[in-house]
Coordinates of C-alpha atoms in Angstrom, one line a residue:
X1 CA 0.0 0.0 0.0
X2 CA 1.6 3.4 -1.0
X3 CA 2.4 5.9 1.7
X4 CA 0.0 8.8 2.1
X5 CA 1.4 12.0 0.4
X6 CA 2.0 14.6 3.1
X7 CA 0.8 18.1 2.8
X8 CA 2.9 21.2 3.3
X9 CA 1.4 21.7 6.8
X10 CA 2.2 18.1 7.8
X11 CA 5.8 18.3 6.6
X12 CA 6.3 21.7 8.2
X13 CA 4.9 20.3 11.5
X14 CA 7.1 17.2 11.4
X15 CA 10.3 19.2 10.7
X16 CA 9.5 21.6 13.6
X17 CA 9.0 18.5 15.8
X18 CA 12.3 17.1 14.5
X19 CA 10.6 14.0 13.0
X20 CA 12.9 13.7 10.0
X21 CA 12.9 11.4 7.0
X22 CA 16.2 10.6 5.2
X23 CA 15.2 12.0 1.8
X24 CA 12.9 14.9 0.8
X25 CA 12.1 15.7 -2.9
X26 CA 10.3 19.1 -2.9
X27 CA 9.1 19.6 -6.5
X28 CA 6.4 21.5 -8.4
X29 CA 5.5 24.8 -10.1
X30 CA 4.9 26.8 -6.9
X31 CA 8.4 27.8 -5.5
X32 CA 7.0 29.4 -2.3
X33 CA 6.3 26.2 -0.4
X34 CA 9.6 24.7 -1.6
X35 CA 11.5 27.7 -0.4
X36 CA 9.6 27.7 2.9
X37 CA 10.5 24.1 3.7
X38 CA 14.1 24.4 2.5
X39 CA 14.7 27.4 4.8
X40 CA 13.0 25.5 7.7
X41 CA 15.4 22.6 7.2
X42 CA 18.4 24.9 7.2
X43 CA 17.1 26.6 10.4
X44 CA 16.0 23.5 12.3
X45 CA 18.1 20.4 11.7
X46 CA 21.5 21.6 13.0
X47 CA 22.7 23.9 15.7
X48 CA 24.9 26.7 14.5
X49 CA 27.9 25.0 16.1
X50 CA 27.2 21.9 14.0
X51 CA 26.8 23.5 10.6
X52 CA 30.5 24.0 9.6
X53 CA 31.1 20.2 9.4
X54 CA 27.6 18.9 8.8
X55 CA 25.7 21.2 6.5
X56 CA 26.3 21.0 2.7
X57 CA 24.5 23.2 0.2
X58 CA 24.9 22.3 -3.5
X59 CA 23.4 24.0 -6.6
X60 CA 22.0 22.1 -9.5
X61 CA 23.9 24.0 -12.2
X62 CA 27.2 23.3 -10.4
X63 CA 26.9 19.7 -9.4
X64 CA 25.9 16.2 -10.5
X65 CA 24.2 13.1 -9.1
X66 CA 27.5 11.4 -8.1
X67 CA 28.7 14.4 -6.2
X68 CA 25.4 14.6 -4.4
X69 CA 25.5 10.9 -3.5
X70 CA 29.1 11.2 -2.2
X71 CA 28.1 14.1 0.0
X72 CA 25.0 12.2 1.3
X73 CA 27.1 9.1 2.1
X74 CA 29.3 11.0 4.5
X75 CA 28.7 10.5 8.2
X76 CA 28.1 13.4 10.6
X77 CA 30.8 14.8 12.8
X78 CA 29.9 15.3 16.5
X79 CA 26.2 15.6 15.4
X80 CA 23.2 13.3 15.1
X81 CA 22.6 14.4 11.5
X82 CA 24.2 15.9 8.5
X83 CA 22.1 18.0 6.2
X84 CA 22.6 18.0 2.4
X85 CA 20.5 20.5 0.5
X86 CA 20.4 20.7 -3.3
X87 CA 19.0 24.0 -4.5
X88 CA 17.8 24.4 -8.1
X89 CA 17.9 20.6 -8.4
X90 CA 15.9 20.8 -11.7
X91 CA 19.3 21.8 -13.3
X92 CA 21.0 18.5 -12.3
X93 CA 21.1 16.7 -15.7
X94 CA 21.6 13.2 -14.4
X95 CA 19.2 13.5 -11.4
X96 CA 17.7 10.0 -11.9
X97 CA 21.0 8.5 -10.9
X98 CA 20.2 9.7 -7.4
X99 CA 17.7 6.8 -7.2
X100 CA 20.8 4.5 -6.5
X101 CA 21.3 6.3 -3.2
X102 CA 17.6 6.9 -2.3
X103 CA 16.9 3.2 -2.5
X104 CA 19.3 2.8 0.5
X105 CA 19.7 6.1 2.2
X106 CA 21.7 6.7 5.4
X107 CA 19.5 7.4 8.4
X108 CA 22.1 10.0 9.6
X109 CA 21.8 12.1 6.5
X110 CA 18.9 14.3 5.6
X111 CA 18.9 14.9 1.9
X112 CA 16.7 17.7 0.6
X113 CA 16.2 18.0 -3.1
X114 CA 14.6 21.4 -4.1
X115 CA 13.3 20.7 -7.6
X116 CA 11.5 23.9 -8.7
X117 CA 9.0 24.8 -11.4
X118 CA 8.6 21.2 -12.7
X119 CA 8.0 17.7 -11.4
X120 CA 9.8 14.4 -11.5
X121 CA 8.3 11.7 -13.6
X122 CA 6.5 9.6 -10.9
X123 CA 6.9 6.5 -13.1
X124 CA 10.7 6.6 -12.9
X125 CA 13.0 5.3 -10.2
X126 CA 13.9 8.4 -8.3
X127 CA 10.3 9.4 -7.5
X128 CA 9.3 5.8 -6.7
X129 CA 12.3 5.4 -4.4
X130 CA 11.5 8.7 -2.6
X131 CA 7.9 7.7 -2.1
X132 CA 9.0 4.5 -0.5
X133 CA 11.9 5.7 1.6
X134 CA 11.3 9.4 2.2
X135 CA 8.9 12.3 1.3
X136 CA 7.9 13.2 -2.2
X137 CA 6.1 16.6 -2.0
X138 CA 4.5 18.3 -5.0
X139 CA 4.1 22.1 -4.5
X140 CA 1.1 23.2 -6.5
X141 CA -0.2 26.7 -7.4
X142 CA -3.2 27.7 -5.4
X143 CA -6.2 28.5 -7.6
X144 CA -7.4 32.1 -7.3
X145 CA -10.7 31.0 -5.8
X146 CA -8.9 29.3 -2.9
X147 CA -6.7 32.3 -2.0
X148 CA -9.0 33.9 0.6
X149 CA -9.1 30.6 2.5
X150 CA -5.3 30.3 2.2
X151 CA -4.8 33.8 3.5
X152 CA -7.0 33.0 6.5
X153 CA -5.1 29.8 7.3
X154 CA -1.7 31.5 6.7
X155 CA -2.5 34.2 9.3
X156 CA -3.9 31.5 11.5
X157 CA -0.4 30.0 12.0
X158 CA 0.4 33.2 13.9
X159 CA -2.8 33.1 15.9
X160 CA -4.2 36.0 13.8
X161 CA -7.6 36.4 12.3
X162 CA -8.8 38.3 9.2
X163 CA -12.2 39.6 8.1
X164 CA -13.6 37.9 5.0
X165 CA -13.7 41.2 3.1
X166 CA -10.1 41.9 3.9
X167 CA -9.1 38.4 2.8
X168 CA -10.9 38.9 -0.5
X169 CA -9.4 42.3 -1.0
X170 CA -5.9 40.8 -0.6
X171 CA -6.7 37.9 -2.9
X172 CA -8.0 40.2 -5.6
X173 CA -5.1 42.5 -5.3
X174 CA -2.3 40.0 -5.1
X175 CA -3.7 37.1 -7.0
X176 CA -1.8 33.9 -6.2
X177 CA 1.6 35.4 -6.0
X178 CA 2.6 33.8 -2.7
X179 CA 6.0 35.5 -2.3
X180 CA 4.4 38.9 -2.6
X181 CA 1.6 37.9 -0.3
X182 CA 4.1 36.6 2.3
X183 CA 5.9 40.0 2.3
X184 CA 2.6 41.9 2.8
X185 CA 1.5 39.5 5.5
X186 CA 4.8 40.1 7.3
X187 CA 4.2 43.9 7.0
X188 CA 0.7 43.5 8.5
X189 CA 1.9 41.2 11.3
X190 CA 4.4 43.9 12.4
X191 CA 1.8 46.6 12.3
X192 CA -0.7 44.5 14.2
X193 CA 1.9 43.7 16.9
X194 CA 2.6 47.4 17.3
X195 CA -1.2 48.0 17.6
X196 CA -1.8 45.0 19.9
X197 CA -4.4 43.8 17.4
X198 CA -5.2 40.2 16.6
X199 CA -7.5 40.7 13.5
X200 CA -6.9 42.1 10.1
X201 CA -9.7 44.4 8.9
X202 CA -10.5 46.0 5.6
X203 CA -9.4 49.3 7.0
X204 CA -6.0 47.9 8.0
X205 CA -5.5 46.6 4.5
X206 CA -6.6 49.9 2.9
X207 CA -4.2 51.9 5.1
X208 CA -1.2 49.7 4.8
X209 CA -1.4 47.7 1.5
X210 CA -2.8 50.4 -0.7
X211 CA -6.1 48.9 -1.6
X212 CA -9.3 51.0 -1.4
X213 CA -11.9 49.3 0.8
X214 CA -14.7 50.9 -1.3
X215 CA -13.2 50.6 -4.8
X216 CA -11.9 47.1 -5.4
X217 CA -12.8 43.9 -7.2
X218 CA -14.6 42.6 -4.2
X219 CA -17.0 45.5 -4.1
X220 CA -17.3 45.4 -7.9
X221 CA -18.6 41.9 -7.8
X222 CA -21.1 42.8 -5.1
X223 CA -22.3 45.7 -7.2
X224 CA -22.7 43.5 -10.3
X225 CA -24.5 40.8 -8.3
X226 CA -27.3 43.3 -7.5
X227 CA -27.0 45.2 -10.8
X228 CA -26.0 48.5 -9.0
X229 CA -25.1 50.4 -12.1
X230 CA -24.0 53.6 -10.3
X231 CA -21.7 51.8 -7.9
X232 CA -20.2 49.6 -10.6
X233 CA -19.4 52.6 -12.8
X234 CA -17.9 54.5 -9.9
X235 CA -15.6 51.6 -9.2
X236 CA -14.7 51.4 -12.9
X237 CA -14.0 55.2 -13.0
X238 CA -11.7 54.8 -9.9
X239 CA -9.9 51.9 -11.6
X240 CA -9.4 54.1 -14.7
X241 CA -7.8 56.8 -12.6
X242 CA -5.6 54.4 -10.7
X243 CA -4.5 51.9 -13.3
X244 CA -1.3 50.8 -11.6
X245 CA -3.0 49.5 -8.5
X246 CA -6.1 48.3 -10.4
X247 CA -5.0 46.9 -13.8
X248 CA -7.6 45.3 -16.0
X249 CA -5.6 42.1 -15.9
X250 CA -6.4 41.8 -12.2
X251 CA -10.1 42.5 -12.7
X252 CA -10.9 40.2 -15.6
X253 CA -10.0 37.0 -13.8
X254 CA -12.2 38.0 -10.9
X255 CA -15.1 38.6 -13.3
X256 CA -14.5 35.4 -15.2
X257 CA -14.3 33.4 -11.9
X258 CA -17.6 34.9 -10.6
X259 CA -19.6 34.3 -13.8
X260 CA -18.1 30.9 -14.4
X261 CA -19.2 29.9 -10.9
X262 CA -22.5 31.5 -11.4
X263 CA -23.1 29.3 -14.4
X264 CA -22.3 26.3 -12.3
X265 CA -24.9 27.4 -9.8
X266 CA -27.7 27.1 -12.5
X267 CA -26.9 23.4 -12.9
X268 CA -26.4 22.6 -9.2
X269 CA -28.8 19.9 -7.9
X270 CA -29.1 21.8 -4.5
X271 CA -29.4 25.5 -5.0
X272 CA -29.7 26.3 -1.3
X273 CA -27.1 28.4 0.4
X274 CA -25.4 25.3 1.9
X275 CA -25.8 23.3 -1.4
X276 CA -24.1 26.1 -3.4
X277 CA -21.3 26.4 -0.8
X278 CA -20.6 22.7 -1.2
X279 CA -20.8 22.8 -5.0
X280 CA -18.4 25.8 -5.3
X281 CA -16.1 24.8 -2.5
X282 CA -16.8 28.1 -0.6
X283 CA -15.9 28.5 3.1
X284 CA -18.0 31.5 4.0
X285 CA -21.7 32.4 3.6
X286 CA -20.7 36.0 2.6
X287 CA -19.5 34.6 -0.8
X288 CA -22.4 32.5 -1.6
X289 CA -24.8 35.4 -1.2
X290 CA -23.3 37.1 -4.2
X291 CA -24.2 34.0 -6.3
X292 CA -27.7 33.8 -4.9
X293 CA -28.2 37.4 -5.9
X294 CA -26.6 36.9 -9.3
X295 CA -29.0 34.0 -10.1
X296 CA -31.9 36.4 -9.5
X297 CA -30.5 39.1 -11.7
X298 CA -29.0 37.2 -14.6
X299 CA -30.3 34.3 -16.8
X300 CA -28.1 31.3 -17.5
X301 CA -27.9 32.3 -21.2
X302 CA -26.9 35.9 -20.3
X303 CA -24.1 34.5 -18.1
X304 CA -23.0 32.1 -20.8
X305 CA -22.7 35.1 -23.2
X306 CA -20.9 37.2 -20.6
X307 CA -18.2 34.6 -20.1
X308 CA -17.5 34.9 -23.9
X309 CA -17.5 38.7 -23.6
X310 CA -15.0 38.6 -20.8
X311 CA -12.7 36.4 -22.9
X312 CA -13.0 38.8 -25.8
X313 CA -12.2 41.8 -23.5
X314 CA -9.1 39.9 -22.2
X315 CA -7.9 39.4 -25.8
X316 CA -8.5 43.0 -26.6
X317 CA -6.6 44.1 -23.5
X318 CA -3.6 42.2 -24.9
X319 CA -3.8 43.9 -28.3
X320 CA -5.9 41.4 -30.2
X321 CA -8.1 43.3 -32.7
X322 CA -7.7 46.4 -30.7
X323 CA -5.6 49.4 -31.8
X324 CA -7.0 52.3 -29.8
X325 CA -9.3 51.4 -26.9
X326 CA -7.7 51.9 -23.4
X327 CA -8.1 49.4 -20.6
X328 CA -10.5 51.8 -18.9
X329 CA -12.6 52.0 -22.1
X330 CA -12.6 48.2 -22.4
X331 CA -13.7 47.8 -18.8
X332 CA -16.5 50.3 -19.2
X333 CA -17.7 48.6 -22.4
X334 CA -17.7 45.2 -20.6
X335 CA -19.6 46.5 -17.6
X336 CA -22.2 48.0 -19.9
X337 CA -22.7 44.5 -21.5
X338 CA -23.0 42.9 -18.1
X339 CA -25.4 45.4 -16.6
X340 CA -27.7 45.9 -19.7

């Protein structure tokens, strides 16, 4: 029976508790989790006094599998473990040769392979040996619709809460750029510590991250759900005056996600609040209310056509069949189609 694949949180918890495996392959398209775990290994496994003789950091472009194996087969000096970290391991050309070591790893060596932006072929020997004798972790991009939940859980690690609106504002503004999100979260944590606060509010985000609590994609969706023409156009006008912090390429994915989910709602077997939350994988009732309102104000066929309109606007914003219209003009045109 194959071993259960551990999550980022489970691996993080085990490292912190010093429950180590002999081999870790951290792979995948999202570098944030790989970097977080790599830095945790470097900060946790060895004491500072042990690192000179027992910590080896190699880089994929400058090493090969045999050199990595030779390093891993050393025994620690005056320490329980030695730590061998291979950064940028996707650049190791003969990386599959490592399977010869991973099939019989030393218990006293912790070998960490940071294989970014791509994944090993799970059908081949290295991945199979790692699954059997160590930890094979795939770091995946977080879908945009899951970002508010991720932000909430991220702050929860520090015993901090966040209002749903504030989480959505950050998600809309930052997308799924986790490195940028982490920097802004660190900034908020410092500010909250100074204030003695334990909860991130929309006001705090507005004051310190540069996102308006009134004119943002979160409020735009709420306006469109109830067909509030005046509010939607005010937001569009604000976006047009502040294009750097509100580019159309941040707004269009939010609109596409909302109307795509709204289309799913029409075909859901259970259209109750709880039924739609389950169907769409939503965590908060505040989100599902926008879909219930949207179903009252838009027909399924209208939504189907709007999804096509959003795709067309996206293409035009990238210069396809568009020679003169600004992003502000494109958004106004799209909002007119949505609201009329």
